XYZ file of C-alpha atoms in Angstrom:
463
model
C 19.301 16.123 17.794
C 21.097 19.125 19.257
C 19.325 21.152 21.875
C 19.692 24.215 19.664
C 17.697 22.421 16.966
C 14.761 21.769 19.281
C 11.964 24.233 19.538
C 9.099 23.990 21.970
C 5.934 25.736 20.895
C 2.959 26.160 23.176
C -0.696 26.369 22.333
C -2.189 29.839 22.094
C -5.642 29.185 20.736
C -7.841 26.306 21.795
C -9.985 27.157 24.797
C -10.044 23.620 26.205
C -6.300 23.132 26.543
C -5.137 23.307 30.127
C -2.233 23.275 30.811
C -0.606 24.612 27.612
C 0.213 21.812 25.185
C 3.616 21.056 23.735
C 4.905 20.616 20.202
C 8.543 19.610 19.711
C 10.103 20.431 16.361
C 13.504 19.881 14.793
C 15.032 20.898 11.497
C 15.871 18.971 8.361
C 18.201 21.444 6.756
C 16.246 24.692 6.891
C 12.866 22.961 6.939
C 11.042 22.666 10.251
C 9.741 19.172 10.975
C 7.530 18.034 13.826
C 9.145 15.404 16.052
C 6.548 14.923 18.797
C 3.624 16.568 20.499
C 0.370 16.207 22.327
C -2.705 15.492 20.214
C -4.128 18.955 20.881
C -0.863 20.596 19.810
C -0.755 18.511 16.625
C -4.301 19.610 15.788
C -3.289 23.224 16.411
C -0.373 22.756 14.012
C -2.783 21.205 11.508
C -4.927 24.357 11.621
C -2.166 26.923 12.078
C -3.467 30.330 10.960
C 0.006 31.614 10.164
C 1.457 28.875 7.976
C 0.063 25.990 5.935
C 2.362 22.954 6.181
C 1.081 20.627 3.435
C 3.633 17.931 4.237
C 2.645 17.850 7.903
C -1.060 17.734 7.042
C -0.581 14.812 4.698
C 1.423 12.870 7.277
C -1.153 13.652 9.969
C -4.127 12.420 7.951
C -2.275 9.387 6.633
C -1.508 8.200 10.159
C -4.149 9.801 12.419
C -5.711 6.436 13.249
C -2.393 5.508 14.814
C -2.887 7.967 17.679
C -6.544 9.017 17.735
C -10.029 8.138 16.529
C -12.285 9.783 14.006
C -14.666 10.860 16.763
C -11.924 12.484 18.855
C -10.451 14.232 15.829
C -13.854 15.581 14.845
C -14.359 16.957 18.373
C -10.933 18.610 18.436
C -11.433 20.271 15.051
C -14.829 21.680 16.026
C -13.320 22.903 19.321
C -10.529 24.524 17.344
C -13.087 26.329 15.161
C -14.784 27.646 18.312
C -11.502 28.568 20.041
C -11.298 31.416 22.535
C -8.491 33.996 22.590
C -5.441 33.444 24.791
C -4.922 35.758 27.751
C -4.278 39.158 26.150
C -5.064 42.805 26.826
C -8.242 44.332 25.425
C -6.633 45.675 22.245
C -4.835 42.417 21.491
C -7.987 40.399 22.118
C -9.916 42.538 19.657
C -7.177 42.147 17.059
C -7.078 38.386 17.630
C -10.865 38.105 17.268
C -11.004 40.069 14.000
C -7.803 38.849 12.317
C -6.477 35.605 13.791
C -9.641 33.703 14.646
C -11.194 33.991 11.131
C -7.983 32.535 9.669
C -8.072 29.650 12.142
C -11.688 28.960 11.221
C -10.913 28.977 7.510
C -8.053 26.559 8.156
C -10.368 24.220 10.076
C -12.787 24.199 7.132
C -9.879 23.525 4.772
C -8.529 20.567 6.744
C -12.017 19.103 7.176
C -12.431 19.229 3.397
C -9.044 17.591 2.995
C -9.890 14.857 5.493
C -13.332 13.995 4.160
C -12.418 14.166 0.484
C -8.999 12.531 0.373
C -8.312 10.682 3.636
C -11.689 9.531 4.959
C -11.547 5.819 5.784
C -13.913 5.563 8.733
C -15.777 2.230 8.832
C -19.444 2.145 7.925
C -21.684 2.046 10.968
C -23.737 3.978 13.489
C -20.772 5.858 14.991
C -19.500 7.054 11.620
C -22.982 8.105 10.535
C -23.371 10.031 13.799
C -20.047 11.803 13.265
C -21.099 12.820 9.752
C -24.433 14.141 11.051
C -22.612 16.213 13.661
C -20.237 17.532 10.987
C -23.209 18.363 8.769
C -24.785 20.436 11.551
C -21.426 22.086 12.200
C -20.978 22.942 8.496
C -24.420 24.561 8.387
C -23.545 26.726 11.405
C -20.108 27.503 9.987
C -21.741 28.854 6.833
C -23.133 31.719 8.886
C -19.659 32.498 10.262
C -17.484 31.970 7.184
C -19.361 32.537 3.962
C -16.905 30.875 1.613
C -17.062 28.319 -1.185
C -14.954 25.994 1.005
C -17.777 25.769 3.564
C -20.312 24.926 0.857
C -17.889 22.365 -0.544
C -17.566 20.800 2.916
C -21.341 20.501 3.207
C -21.503 18.837 -0.218
C -18.787 16.330 0.654
C -20.436 15.441 3.976
C -23.751 14.806 2.253
C -22.069 12.626 -0.335
C -20.458 10.632 2.458
C -23.828 10.264 4.192
C -25.280 8.963 0.927
C -22.493 6.403 0.696
C -20.920 8.007 -2.372
C -17.198 8.133 -3.065
C -15.703 11.628 -2.821
C -12.210 10.791 -4.030
C -11.060 12.036 -7.390
C -10.467 8.955 -9.500
C -7.226 8.584 -11.499
C -7.510 9.860 -15.024
C -8.205 7.113 -17.526
C -5.412 6.299 -19.897
C -5.663 8.126 -23.222
C -4.084 5.205 -25.081
C -6.268 2.390 -26.373
C -5.631 -0.992 -24.730
C -3.735 -3.499 -26.872
C -5.848 -6.109 -28.623
C -5.886 -9.348 -26.595
C -3.952 -12.300 -27.979
C -6.545 -15.049 -27.785
C -5.906 -18.802 -28.045
C -7.780 -20.737 -30.701
C -10.010 -22.564 -28.224
C -11.182 -20.527 -25.257
C -13.327 -23.403 -24.008
C -10.361 -25.773 -23.505
C -7.524 -23.657 -22.202
C -4.056 -25.082 -21.638
C -1.230 -23.099 -20.081
C 1.353 -23.677 -22.834
C -1.148 -22.762 -25.559
C -1.980 -19.350 -24.079
C 0.298 -16.521 -25.199
C 2.685 -15.587 -22.382
C 2.130 -11.873 -22.973
C -1.639 -12.255 -22.580
C -1.244 -14.329 -19.410
C 0.854 -11.508 -17.970
C -1.735 -8.904 -18.972
C -4.633 -10.778 -17.383
C -2.661 -11.491 -14.195
C -1.852 -7.790 -14.012
C -5.502 -6.752 -14.426
C -6.549 -9.198 -11.687
C -3.924 -8.048 -9.198
C -4.381 -4.353 -10.016
C -8.044 -4.617 -8.972
C -6.995 -5.781 -5.517
C -4.098 -3.329 -5.193
C -6.355 -0.385 -6.057
C -8.671 -1.233 -3.123
C -5.943 -1.080 -0.455
C -6.542 1.709 2.076
C -3.840 3.678 3.878
C -4.838 2.635 7.387
C -4.476 -1.060 6.464
C -0.721 -0.480 6.737
C -0.835 0.881 10.298
C -0.309 -1.111 13.505
C 0.650 -4.217 11.485
C -3.072 -4.668 10.835
C -2.403 -7.326 8.202
C -1.181 -9.672 10.958
C -4.377 -9.405 13.007
C -6.866 -12.205 12.370
C -10.563 -11.532 11.990
C -12.717 -12.685 14.887
C -16.491 -12.759 15.451
C -16.197 -9.565 17.493
C -13.500 -7.845 15.431
C -13.723 -7.129 11.688
C -10.712 -7.772 9.471
C -8.510 -4.667 9.694
C -6.536 -5.111 6.469
C -8.711 -7.172 4.108
C -7.166 -5.862 0.899
C -3.552 -6.225 2.041
C -4.330 -9.784 3.111
C -5.971 -10.396 -0.283
C -2.768 -9.230 -1.990
C -0.733 -11.557 0.217
C -2.978 -14.497 -0.647
C -2.772 -13.665 -4.337
C 1.041 -13.510 -4.297
C 1.314 -16.790 -2.420
C -1.207 -18.463 -4.736
C 0.745 -17.294 -7.776
C 3.991 -18.711 -6.357
C 2.277 -22.015 -5.542
C 0.713 -22.186 -9.010
C 4.090 -21.725 -10.691
C 5.423 -24.658 -8.713
C 2.342 -26.796 -9.433
C 2.482 -26.106 -13.171
C 6.043 -27.409 -13.410
C 5.478 -30.468 -11.240
C 2.307 -31.380 -13.146
C 4.458 -32.412 -16.125
C 5.937 -35.906 -15.867
C 8.080 -35.436 -19.006
C 11.328 -33.539 -18.545
C 10.962 -31.722 -21.871
C 7.490 -30.477 -20.958
C 8.760 -29.211 -17.603
C 11.435 -27.147 -19.335
C 8.805 -25.753 -21.722
C 6.643 -24.707 -18.770
C 9.621 -22.982 -17.136
C 10.403 -21.170 -20.380
C 6.785 -20.030 -20.715
C 6.746 -18.815 -17.101
C 9.942 -16.860 -17.683
C 8.275 -15.108 -20.636
C 5.248 -14.326 -18.465
C 7.506 -12.855 -15.776
C 9.397 -10.803 -18.348
C 6.180 -9.286 -19.706
C 5.027 -8.544 -16.156
C 8.305 -6.686 -15.688
C 7.599 -4.655 -18.833
C 4.146 -3.842 -17.408
C 5.732 -2.718 -14.106
C 3.927 -5.546 -12.340
C 6.843 -6.240 -10.043
C 4.648 -8.136 -7.614
C 4.007 -10.860 -10.195
C 7.707 -10.948 -11.126
C 8.629 -11.592 -7.508
C 5.916 -14.235 -7.065
C 6.833 -16.110 -10.240
C 10.529 -16.110 -9.354
C 9.646 -17.211 -5.829
C 7.911 -20.228 -7.332
C 10.816 -20.979 -9.672
C 13.276 -20.753 -6.789
C 11.172 -22.669 -4.268
C 12.725 -25.816 -2.810
C 10.641 -28.347 -4.837
C 11.625 -26.629 -8.117
C 15.154 -25.602 -7.186
C 16.178 -29.226 -6.638
C 15.133 -30.301 -10.177
C 18.708 -30.315 -11.446
C 17.983 -32.301 -14.625
C 15.121 -29.984 -15.518
C 17.152 -26.817 -14.994
C 19.991 -28.291 -17.043
C 17.645 -28.533 -20.029
C 16.228 -25.005 -19.782
C 17.204 -23.052 -22.922
C 19.962 -20.489 -22.863
C 17.488 -17.879 -24.121
C 15.213 -18.417 -21.108
C 18.178 -18.286 -18.746
C 19.384 -15.019 -20.273
C 15.890 -13.564 -19.843
C 15.737 -14.728 -16.248
C 19.054 -13.343 -15.055
C 18.181 -9.606 -15.124
C 14.892 -10.343 -13.349
C 16.786 -12.225 -10.677
C 19.292 -9.369 -10.411
C 16.473 -6.830 -9.935
C 15.137 -8.587 -6.841
C 18.472 -9.703 -5.429
C 18.683 -9.245 -1.667
C 22.051 -7.459 -1.557
C 22.119 -4.164 0.372
C 18.511 -4.564 1.533
C 17.164 -5.149 -1.999
C 18.807 -2.000 -3.281
C 18.339 -2.824 -6.986
C 14.614 -3.420 -6.550
C 14.180 -0.290 -4.421
C 15.927 1.809 -7.063
C 13.664 0.304 -9.722
C 10.573 1.295 -7.719
C 11.830 4.833 -7.088
C 11.892 5.608 -10.819
C 8.842 3.518 -11.723
C 6.091 5.465 -13.470
C 2.515 4.402 -12.630
C 0.656 2.251 -13.363
C 2.713 -0.102 -11.257
C 2.083 -2.995 -8.880
C 4.870 -3.306 -6.305
C 5.662 -6.410 -4.316
C 3.870 -5.481 -1.097
C 5.932 -7.869 1.045
C 8.952 -5.582 1.086
C 6.817 -2.622 2.155
C 5.377 -4.745 4.960
C 8.907 -5.619 5.998
C 9.818 -1.916 6.157
C 6.661 -1.026 8.071
C 7.274 -3.841 10.554
C 10.807 -2.542 11.110
C 9.464 0.959 11.810
C 6.699 -0.332 14.083
C 8.946 -2.589 16.139
C 11.897 -0.223 16.307
C 10.175 2.976 17.398
C 7.848 3.633 20.362
C 4.437 5.170 19.732
C 4.997 7.629 22.599
C 8.078 9.502 23.745
C 9.375 9.137 27.333
C 7.631 12.456 28.078
C 4.275 10.987 27.038
C 4.067 12.813 23.710
C 2.948 11.281 20.409
C 6.057 10.199 18.509
C 5.294 12.040 15.280
C 8.723 11.158 13.883
C 7.518 7.551 13.780
C 4.348 8.683 12.004
C 6.498 10.503 9.453
C 8.447 7.328 8.690
C 5.268 5.268 8.396
C 3.675 7.879 6.145
C 6.729 8.003 3.875
C 6.358 4.302 3.096
C 2.580 4.531 2.701
C 2.881 7.566 0.397
C 5.205 5.597 -1.891
C 2.612 2.826 -2.130
C -0.119 5.365 -2.907
C 2.036 7.020 -5.585
C 2.184 3.788 -7.549
C -1.646 3.688 -7.681
C -2.025 7.089 -9.325
C -2.681 5.802 -12.863
C -4.782 2.869 -14.120
C -3.675 0.138 -16.502
C -4.917 0.333 -20.082
C -5.507 -3.383 -20.630
C -8.558 -5.266 -21.885
C -9.941 -8.027 -19.646
C -10.665 -11.409 -21.189
C -13.237 -13.047 -18.873
C -12.557 -16.609 -20.059
C -8.814 -16.263 -19.402
C -9.364 -14.621 -16.021
C -11.757 -17.366 -14.967
C -9.188 -19.990 -15.988
C -6.404 -18.226 -14.098
C -8.559 -17.693 -11.002
C -9.444 -21.404 -10.833
C -5.812 -22.370 -11.393
C -4.511 -20.046 -8.669
C -7.056 -21.162 -6.107
C -6.495 -24.859 -6.767
C -2.710 -24.805 -6.347
C -1.639 -26.623 -3.207
C 0.876 -25.248 -0.707
C 4.566 -25.487 -1.583
C 5.211 -27.740 1.394
C 2.956 -30.399 -0.143
C 4.916 -30.505 -3.413
C 8.212 -31.861 -2.133
C 7.234 -35.520 -2.501
C 6.068 -34.931 -6.081
C 9.394 -33.256 -6.883
C 11.355 -36.189 -5.464
C 9.180 -38.582 -7.435
C 9.909 -36.791 -10.706
C 13.655 -36.537 -10.085
C 14.863 -38.946 -7.378
C 17.852 -37.816 -5.385
C 21.234 -38.747 -6.769
C 20.247 -38.787 -10.454
C 23.007 -37.459 -12.744
C 22.616 -34.622 -15.220
C 23.749 -36.750 -18.146
C 25.837 -34.755 -20.601
C 24.199 -31.408 -19.837
C 26.034 -28.941 -17.569
C 24.044 -27.000 -14.995
C 25.694 -23.656 -15.542
C 23.310 -21.711 -17.744
C 21.203 -20.504 -14.810
C 21.686 -20.962 -11.094
C 18.647 -20.384 -8.867
C 19.378 -18.733 -5.555
C 17.984 -21.613 -3.562
C 14.803 -20.111 -2.191
C 16.183 -16.679 -1.240
C 13.177 -14.971 -2.743
C 10.729 -17.473 -1.320
C 12.150 -16.827 2.132
C 11.466 -13.114 1.670
C 7.851 -13.893 0.768
C 7.485 -16.165 3.782
C 9.105 -13.715 6.184
C 6.911 -10.782 5.169
C 3.678 -12.329 4.020
C 2.712 -15.302 6.165
C -0.994 -15.358 6.982
C -2.198 -17.086 10.125
C -5.459 -18.324 8.583
């Protein structure tokens, strides 16, 4: 960044800032972007009376737990509301008090509304309840200073939070009626091959969408998904870890289903059925399930089944190829990334690749600059990835749950053993050195665990 592109701006409002605080900005084209700053300067930018920077505010609230706490942020915002004028002459002080300060106060009320309604993720407990009580008292006092609908709205939101009610606006329900479920003849005795592949995909999508919808923004900060729960520390990313477990269980189940069949013909039928499930998941934009199913198909115990793969139908292989191409690793999974960029919600992405990106940002960029400022450029990169995840949650699926099928699938997923325990079973079914007979193995060539390695690299849980 050229020196000419760097602008240092100093605080001119908050009465508790001594010495003046620094904000370092650069430019992306003609747009000013914050690169680094002290916490107080970032809060001043958040409540700037002169200009509302919606992009900055969204990044700040998405990542604020990375560099501060809810208590400290609450204190700084109240201090900002009560700010004193900078050192000015009498006339300038009067002008500041009648024109600038009211705008600052309105901005504080606005950002508090934004925080509590859209970005509030403080844990339940005594400290959070205390912060809300303090904010409630503040909002009552602020009503006397700024008689606006925004102040009344803030008071309403705080009281809803105190009552334990959700303040977020829920996604609009789909206007289209869900498709009628395709039910097997006997729901009491379910067998994988006798359940319609399309309905399996629908129910898997409903199950995973429930978990994906619960994921909170701050679960993606500080590599929280890698931190184990302890008696003294609550789990920091429970929903991300639940998604990881689900993906790994689905991959293991795919492998177990195939190896459960001792007859070669049955194994090829299972593979064909799984391919149809994956293809429907792709049509539903459930890319997470596509990745997990292909990871199971390309796992080492399944990849080595040369005689089985040689008997897989050409139709199944032709269906599988474009799915494999979508998640191919070339150019940092460019094809898959391009698919996600144009995906219209509802959509369930494979979270492992996002975790890989977030880990790269976390490990490759310091939290603080050499001058001791908060590295807001890093926060911007983290927020960009998190915003993309949130975008894909903006619309719900219009699918009808079938409890009997979901119970069957849940039991199946939870009972599947780890891939590492399936190698012996694979070797038992097809001993090493067995020929392919008269069938060539050229219809479909698995990538030899490439996808599974991506799952392992990004989504290992130290349970």
